[in-house]
Amino acid sequence: PLGLFIAWLFDRGVAKGDPPRAGFLCGVVVGLAVITRPAIILFLPLAGGYLLWKRRLRMAGAMAIGVLLVYLPWTARNYVFHGRVMVVASDGGVTFWTGNNPLATGEGDMAANTAIKLENARLRAAHPGLSEEEMEHFYYDEAFRWMRAHPLDWLTLEVKKAFYVVVPIGPSYTLHSARYFVASVVSYGALLILGLVALV
C-alpha cells in the first residue's frame, strides 16, 4: 500500500508541474516505506534520476528533504543501538549475500536453495556467537569479493533476477503450496495486465 501511495503521489506531483509540497509529501511517504520495506529504496535513484532528467529540481529537492526527515532519525537510532551506520535494515548483509554469491540462482531465498542454506551455516559457524547485525559486514565482504572476481557471472545473475521479478516461475513460488503458487500467478497476472494497459 505504501508503494502504491508513493506512485500516486509521485505521478500527481509530476503532473502538477513540480510543486515542492507534492515532492515533500512523497518524500515523507518514501521514507516511511523504506524503513518498513527496505526494497523501496530502489525507488529513490529511479525517481531522482527521472526528476533530474526532466529538470524538476524543486520537486527532487523537496522529496529529498521529506525522505531525510524520516530516514535520518531512524539511522541515528540504529547507530546508537548497533554502534555503526546501517543503510536500512540489520538483515541487509545476509539478504545481499543470498542474492550475490556463486550459488545464487537469481530467484528464491535460502528456503528455496539448499546449497545457499548450507553455505550460510558454514559462514555462521566461521563466526560463532555473532548476531545478525554483527555478521552483516562479513556477508557484504563475501558478496563483493565474489562480484569483483566474477563480474560476468554477476551480470548474468542480474539478468536472471530481472527475469524472475517479472515472471513468477522460480523455486520460491513452487516450494510452498499450490494455493501460494496460484495466488502469486493471479496477482502478478493482474499487475501485468495493468502494466500493459499503462504502457499502451
Backbone as numpy.savetxt, mean C-alpha at the origin, in Angstrom:
# Nx Ny Nz CAx CAy CAz Cx Cy Cz
-14.20 2.36 2.34 -15.02 3.58 2.34 -14.17 4.85 2.34
-13.07 4.85 3.11 -12.20 6.03 3.10 -11.58 6.24 1.72
-11.19 5.14 1.08 -10.62 5.26 -0.26 -11.61 5.83 -1.26
-12.85 5.38 -1.19 -13.88 5.93 -2.08 -14.16 7.40 -1.77
-14.16 7.74 -0.48 -14.37 9.13 -0.08 -13.24 10.01 -0.61
-12.00 9.51 -0.55 -10.85 10.25 -1.08 -11.03 10.50 -2.58
-11.41 9.44 -3.31 -11.59 9.58 -4.76 -12.66 10.63 -5.08
-13.74 10.61 -4.31 -14.84 11.58 -4.53 -14.37 13.00 -4.23
-13.68 13.18 -3.09 -13.20 14.52 -2.73 -12.18 15.03 -3.74
-11.27 14.15 -4.16 -10.23 14.55 -5.11 -10.87 14.96 -6.44
-11.81 14.14 -6.92 -12.48 14.43 -8.18 -13.23 15.76 -8.12
-13.95 15.97 -7.01 -14.68 17.24 -6.85 -13.73 18.43 -6.81
-12.62 18.27 -6.08 -11.65 19.36 -5.98 -11.05 19.72 -7.32
-10.69 18.72 -8.12 -10.11 18.97 -9.44 -11.17 19.60 -10.35
-12.40 19.09 -10.29 -13.48 19.61 -11.15 -13.81 21.07 -10.82
-13.66 21.45 -9.55 -13.99 22.82 -9.15 -12.87 23.81 -9.42
-11.75 23.32 -9.97 -10.69 24.24 -10.36 -9.72 24.61 -9.26
-9.22 23.63 -8.53 -8.10 23.85 -7.62 -8.41 24.61 -6.33
-9.56 24.42 -5.69 -9.79 25.16 -4.43 -8.96 24.58 -3.29
-8.24 25.41 -2.54 -7.43 24.90 -1.44 -8.24 24.16 -0.38
-9.47 24.61 -0.13 -10.28 23.97 0.90 -10.56 22.51 0.55
-10.85 22.26 -0.71 -11.11 20.88 -1.16 -9.85 20.03 -1.03
-8.71 20.62 -1.37 -7.45 19.89 -1.25 -7.11 19.57 0.20
-7.37 20.54 1.08 -7.08 20.33 2.51 -7.96 19.21 3.07
-9.26 19.24 2.77 -10.17 18.22 3.27 -9.78 16.84 2.72
-9.45 16.79 1.45 -9.01 15.53 0.85 -7.75 15.04 1.55
-6.82 15.95 1.84 -5.58 15.58 2.52 -5.82 15.02 3.91
-6.75 15.61 4.66 -7.07 15.10 6.00 -7.60 13.67 5.91
-8.50 13.43 4.95 -9.06 12.08 4.80 -7.97 11.10 4.34
-7.08 11.55 3.45 -5.96 10.69 3.04 -5.10 10.34 4.25
-4.81 11.33 5.10 -4.02 11.06 6.31 -4.67 10.02 7.20
-5.99 10.15 7.41 -6.73 9.17 8.21 -6.69 7.79 7.56
-6.83 7.77 6.24 -6.84 6.49 5.53 -5.47 5.82 5.59
-4.40 6.60 5.48 -3.04 6.04 5.50 -2.74 5.37 6.83
-3.17 6.00 7.93 -2.88 5.38 9.23 -3.87 4.26 9.56
-4.94 4.15 8.74 -5.90 3.07 8.90 -5.54 1.89 8.00
-5.18 2.20 6.78 -4.85 1.18 5.77 -3.61 1.67 5.01
-2.42 1.24 5.42 -1.17 1.80 4.89 -1.03 1.78 3.37
-1.69 0.86 2.67 -1.57 0.79 1.21 -2.06 2.07 0.54
-2.91 2.83 1.21 -3.44 4.08 0.65 -2.31 5.08 0.39
-1.16 4.88 1.02 -0.04 5.81 0.84 0.36 5.92 -0.62
0.08 4.90 -1.42 0.38 4.94 -2.85 -0.42 6.01 -3.59
-1.54 6.42 -2.99 -2.35 7.47 -3.61 -1.58 8.80 -3.66
-0.73 9.04 -2.65 -0.07 10.34 -2.53 0.83 10.68 -3.72
1.78 9.81 -4.11 2.60 10.19 -5.27 1.80 10.27 -6.58
0.78 9.42 -6.70 -0.04 9.45 -7.92 -0.84 10.75 -8.00
-1.53 11.09 -6.91 -2.34 12.31 -6.89 -1.46 13.55 -6.97
-0.35 13.52 -6.20 0.57 14.67 -6.23 1.15 14.90 -7.61
1.57 13.82 -8.26 2.11 13.94 -9.62 1.09 14.48 -10.59
-0.16 14.01 -10.47 -1.22 14.49 -11.34 -1.47 15.99 -11.13
-1.55 16.40 -9.86 -1.81 17.81 -9.58 -0.68 18.71 -10.07
0.56 18.26 -9.92 1.69 19.04 -10.41 1.68 19.11 -11.94
1.36 17.99 -12.58 1.30 17.96 -14.04 0.23 18.91 -14.57
-0.90 18.98 -13.86 -2.00 19.87 -14.25 -1.84 21.29 -13.70
-0.73 21.51 -13.02 -0.43 22.84 -12.41 -1.49 23.27 -11.40
-1.98 22.33 -10.63 -2.94 22.62 -9.55 -2.15 22.74 -8.25
-1.30 23.73 -8.18 -0.35 23.84 -7.07 -1.04 24.18 -5.75
-2.08 24.99 -5.80 -2.76 25.35 -4.55 -3.43 24.13 -3.93
-4.06 23.33 -4.75 -4.72 22.13 -4.24 -3.68 21.13 -3.73
-2.56 20.99 -4.45 -1.50 20.07 -4.03 -0.92 20.50 -2.68
-0.66 21.79 -2.52 -0.12 22.30 -1.26 -1.09 22.11 -0.10
-2.36 22.43 -0.35 -3.37 22.28 0.70 -3.56 20.82 1.07
-3.49 19.95 0.08 -3.62 18.52 0.35 -2.45 18.02 1.19
-1.25 18.48 0.87 -0.06 18.08 1.64 -0.19 18.53 3.10
-0.69 19.73 3.32 -0.88 20.23 4.69 -1.90 19.37 5.43
-3.00 19.01 4.76 -4.02 18.17 5.38 -3.48 16.80 5.77
-2.69 16.19 4.87 -2.10 14.89 5.17 -1.18 14.99 6.38
-0.29 15.99 6.36 0.70 16.13 7.44 0.05 16.43 8.78
-1.08 17.14 8.76 -1.78 17.46 10.00 -2.21 16.19 10.74
-2.57 15.17 9.99 -2.98 13.89 10.60 -1.79 12.96 10.78
-0.92 12.93 9.77 0.16 11.94 9.73 1.29 12.24 10.72
1.68 13.50 10.87 2.82 13.81 11.74 2.60 13.47 13.21
1.43 13.77 13.79 1.23 13.35 15.19 1.32 11.83 15.37
0.80 11.07 14.41 0.87 9.62 14.50 2.32 9.15 14.39
3.09 9.75 13.52 4.50 9.40 13.35 5.28 9.76 14.61
4.97 10.92 15.20 5.63 11.31 16.45 5.30 10.33 17.57
4.05 9.89 17.63 3.64 8.90 18.63 4.43 7.60 18.44
4.55 7.15 17.18 5.31 5.92 16.91 6.78 6.07 17.29
7.33 7.25 17.05 8.73 7.49 17.39 8.93 7.41 18.91
8.02 8.02 19.66 8.11 7.97 21.12 7.92 6.55 21.63
6.94 5.85 21.06 6.60 4.50 21.53 7.64 3.46 21.13
8.13 3.54 19.86 9.03 2.51 19.34 10.50 2.94 19.30
10.73 4.24 19.49 12.12 4.72 19.52 12.75 4.94 18.16
11.95 4.91 17.09 12.49 5.20 15.76 11.34 5.57 14.83
11.69 6.18 13.70 10.69 6.61 12.74 10.21 5.39 11.95
8.88 5.25 11.86 8.26 4.23 11.01 7.40 4.94 9.99
7.54 4.57 8.74 6.82 5.28 7.68 5.32 5.26 7.94
4.76 4.08 8.17 3.33 4.00 8.46 3.05 3.02 9.59
3.33 1.73 9.35 2.93 0.71 10.31 4.12 -0.16 10.69
4.01 -0.80 11.86 5.10 -1.64 12.35 5.25 -2.93 11.56
4.22 -3.32 10.80 4.34 -4.54 10.01 4.80 -4.26 8.58
5.27 -3.02 8.34 5.72 -2.66 7.00 6.87 -3.50 6.51
7.82 -3.82 7.40 9.00 -4.58 7.01 8.66 -5.98 6.52
7.87 -6.72 7.30 7.53 -8.09 6.91 6.64 -8.10 5.68
5.76 -7.13 5.55 4.90 -7.06 4.37 5.73 -6.77 3.12
6.67 -5.83 3.24 7.54 -5.49 2.12 8.40 -6.69 1.73
8.95 -7.37 2.71 9.80 -8.54 2.46 9.00 -9.67 1.82
7.76 -9.90 2.29 6.91 -10.96 1.75 6.70 -10.78 0.24
6.62 -9.54 -0.21 6.39 -9.27 -1.62 7.64 -9.04 -2.43
8.82 -9.02 -1.78 10.06 -8.72 -2.50 11.19 -9.63 -2.04
11.08 -10.88 -2.42 12.15 -11.84 -2.15 12.09 -12.94 -3.22
13.11 -13.78 -3.32 13.15 -14.75 -4.42 12.02 -15.78 -4.39
11.34 -15.94 -3.26 10.26 -16.91 -3.16 8.89 -16.30 -3.46
8.84 -14.99 -3.60 7.56 -14.31 -3.85 7.04 -14.66 -5.24
5.73 -14.80 -5.34 5.10 -15.15 -6.62 4.38 -13.97 -7.25
4.31 -12.86 -6.53 3.58 -11.69 -7.03 2.18 -11.60 -6.48
1.74 -12.63 -5.78 0.39 -12.63 -5.21 0.38 -13.51 -3.97
-0.37 -13.11 -3.01 -0.57 -13.95 -1.83 0.35 -13.59 -0.68
-0.15 -13.85 0.50 0.63 -13.60 1.71 1.30 -14.91 2.13
1.82 -14.93 3.36 2.52 -16.13 3.83 1.60 -17.35 3.91
0.32 -17.14 4.18 -0.60 -18.26 4.27 -0.73 -19.00 2.94
-0.55 -18.27 1.84 -0.69 -18.86 0.51 0.64 -19.30 -0.09
1.74 -19.11 0.65 3.06 -19.45 0.12 3.86 -20.12 1.25
3.84 -21.44 1.27 4.50 -22.19 2.34 6.00 -21.92 2.38
6.63 -21.76 1.21 8.07 -21.52 1.16 8.43 -20.20 1.86
7.62 -19.18 1.64 7.87 -17.88 2.30 7.64 -18.02 3.81
6.62 -18.78 4.19 6.35 -18.99 5.61 7.56 -19.64 6.30
8.16 -20.65 5.66 9.34 -21.32 6.21 10.54 -20.39 6.26
10.70 -19.57 5.21 11.82 -18.63 5.18 11.66 -17.56 6.26
10.42 -17.16 6.50 10.16 -16.19 7.57 10.52 -16.80 8.93
10.18 -18.07 9.13 10.53 -18.75 10.38 12.05 -18.80 10.56
12.78 -19.03 9.44 14.24 -19.05 9.50 14.80 -17.68 9.89
14.23 -16.65 9.27 14.69 -15.28 9.55 14.40 -14.89 11.00
13.21 -15.26 11.48 12.86 -14.96 12.89 13.77 -15.74 13.84
14.11 -16.98 13.49 14.98 -17.79 14.35 16.39 -17.22 14.42
16.81 -16.54 13.35 18.14 -15.92 13.34 18.22 -14.71 14.26
17.05 -14.18 14.66 16.98 -13.02 15.54 15.96 -13.30 16.65
16.25 -14.24 17.54 15.25 -14.66 18.55 14.92 -13.55 19.54
13.68 -13.55 19.95 13.25 -12.62 20.99 12.91 -11.22 20.52
13.07 -10.92 19.23 12.77 -9.58 18.74 11.29 -9.44 18.40
10.74 -8.28 18.69 9.34 -8.01 18.34 9.23 -7.71 16.84
7.99 -7.60 16.36 7.75 -7.26 14.95 8.41 -5.93 14.61
8.30 -4.97 15.52 8.89 -3.65 15.30 10.41 -3.73 15.23
11.01 -4.53 16.10 12.47 -4.67 16.14 12.99 -5.45 14.94
12.16 -6.30 14.36 12.55 -7.09 13.19 12.45 -6.29 11.89
11.76 -5.16 11.94 11.42 -4.44 10.71 12.63 -4.18 9.82
13.72 -3.65 10.38 14.85 -3.29 9.52 15.55 -4.52 8.95
15.48 -5.66 9.62 16.06 -6.89 9.05 15.29 -7.32 7.79
13.96 -7.19 7.86 13.15 -7.52 6.69 13.47 -6.58 5.53
13.54 -5.29 5.80 13.87 -4.33 4.74 15.25 -4.61 4.16
16.23 -4.89 5.02 17.59 -5.17 4.54 17.60 -6.36 3.60
16.93 -7.45 3.99 16.89 -8.65 3.15 16.22 -8.36 1.81
15.11 -7.65 1.84 14.37 -7.37 0.61 15.19 -6.50 -0.33
15.76 -5.40 0.19 16.53 -4.50 -0.67 17.80 -5.16 -1.19
18.41 -6.03 -0.40 19.60 -6.75 -0.85 19.26 -7.62 -2.07
18.13 -8.34 -1.99 17.72 -9.18 -3.11 17.35 -8.33 -4.33
16.65 -7.22 -4.11 16.23 -6.36 -5.22 17.44 -5.79 -5.96
18.47 -5.37 -5.19 19.68 -4.83 -5.82 20.44 -5.91 -6.58
20.49 -7.12 -6.05 21.24 -8.21 -6.67 20.52 -8.80 -7.88
19.19 -8.68 -7.93 18.41 -9.30 -9.01 17.38 -8.32 -9.56
17.83 -7.23 -10.18 16.87 -6.20 -10.64 15.87 -6.70 -11.68
16.31 -7.58 -12.59 15.38 -8.07 -13.62 14.33 -9.00 -13.01
14.76 -9.85 -12.07 13.79 -10.71 -11.39 12.78 -9.87 -10.62
13.26 -8.80 -10.00 12.36 -7.92 -9.24 11.37 -7.23 -10.16
11.83 -6.74 -11.32 10.93 -6.07 -12.27 9.88 -7.06 -12.80
10.29 -8.30 -13.06 9.34 -9.32 -13.48 8.29 -9.56 -12.40
8.73 -9.58 -11.16 7.82 -9.76 -10.03 6.82 -8.61 -9.95
7.28 -7.39 -10.22 6.39 -6.23 -10.19 5.29 -6.35 -11.25
5.64 -6.87 -12.41 4.64 -7.08 -13.47 3.59 -8.09 -13.01
4.05 -9.16 -12.36 3.12 -10.16 -11.83 2.20 -9.54 -10.79
2.76 -8.70 -9.92 1.93 -8.03 -8.90 0.85 -7.18 -9.55
1.22 -6.43 -10.58 0.25 -5.58 -11.28 -0.87 -6.44 -11.87
-0.51 -7.60 -12.42 -1.51 -8.50 -13.00 -2.47 -9.00 -11.92
-1.92 -9.47 -10.80 -2.76 -10.04 -9.75 -3.62 -9.00 -9.03
-3.21 -7.74 -9.10 -4.04 -6.68 -8.52 -5.35 -6.58 -9.29
-5.27 -6.81 -10.60 -6.44 -6.66 -11.47 -7.22 -7.96 -11.62
-6.51 -9.10 -11.67 -7.15 -10.39 -11.94 -7.10 -11.27 -10.68
-8.24 -11.52 -10.05 -8.27 -12.28 -8.79 -8.21 -13.80 -8.97
-7.06 -14.30 -9.45 -6.96 -15.75 -9.66 -5.76 -16.35 -8.93
-5.09 -15.57 -8.11 -3.90 -16.08 -7.43 -4.21 -17.03 -6.30
-3.17 -17.61 -5.70 -3.36 -18.63 -4.65 -4.10 -18.13 -3.41
-3.96 -16.87 -3.06 -4.64 -16.41 -1.85 -6.16 -16.36 -2.02
-6.62 -16.30 -3.27 -8.06 -16.31 -3.51 -8.62 -17.73 -3.43
-7.83 -18.71 -3.89 -8.32 -20.08 -3.91 -7.98 -20.85 -2.63
-7.15 -20.26 -1.77 -6.74 -20.93 -0.53 -7.92 -21.11 0.43
-8.81 -20.15 0.44 -9.92 -20.16 1.39 -11.12 -20.91 0.81
-12.29 -20.64 1.28 -13.47 -21.36 0.83 -13.89 -20.92 -0.57
-14.76 -21.71 -1.18 -15.29 -21.36 -2.50 -16.09 -20.07 -2.43
-16.78 -19.86 -1.31 -17.56 -18.62 -1.15 -16.66 -17.39 -1.18
-15.48 -17.51 -0.55 -14.51 -16.40 -0.55 -14.09 -16.08 -1.98
-13.79 -17.12 -2.76 -13.36 -16.93 -4.15 -14.48 -16.28 -4.97
-15.70 -16.78 -4.82 -16.83 -16.22 -5.57 -17.05 -14.76 -5.18
-17.01 -14.48 -3.88 -17.19 -13.09 -3.43 -16.11 -12.18 -4.01
-14.87 -12.68 -4.07 -13.77 -11.89 -4.65 -14.01 -11.61 -6.12
-14.38 -12.65 -6.87 -14.59 -12.49 -8.31 -15.76 -11.55 -8.58
-16.85 -11.70 -7.83 -18.03 -10.85 -8.04 -17.70 -9.39 -7.74
-17.02 -9.14 -6.61 -16.72 -7.75 -6.26 -15.71 -7.13 -7.23
-14.69 -7.90 -7.62 -13.75 -7.39 -8.62 -14.44 -7.18 -9.97
-15.35 -8.09 -10.31 -16.08 -7.94 -11.57 -16.90 -6.67 -11.60
-17.56 -6.36 -10.48 -18.35 -5.12 -10.40 -17.45 -3.90 -10.58
-16.28 -3.93 -9.93 -15.34 -2.81 -10.07 -14.81 -2.72 -11.50
-14.58 -3.87 -12.14 -14.10 -3.87 -13.51 -15.11 -3.23 -14.45
-16.38 -3.57 -14.26 -17.44 -2.98 -15.10 -17.48 -1.47 -14.90
-17.43 -1.03 -13.63 -17.47 0.41 -13.35 -16.23 1.10 -13.95
-15.08 0.42 -13.84 -13.85 0.99 -14.41 -13.94 1.14 -15.91
-14.49 0.14 -16.59 -14.65 0.22 -18.05 -15.62 1.31 -18.45
-16.71 1.45 -17.69 -17.67 2.53 -17.96 -17.00 3.89 -17.79
-16.19 4.03 -16.70 -15.49 5.29 -16.47 -14.48 5.58 -17.57
-13.80 4.53 -18.04 -12.81 4.69 -19.10 -13.47 5.20 -20.38
-14.62 4.62 -20.70 -15.37 5.06 -21.90 -15.82 6.50 -21.74
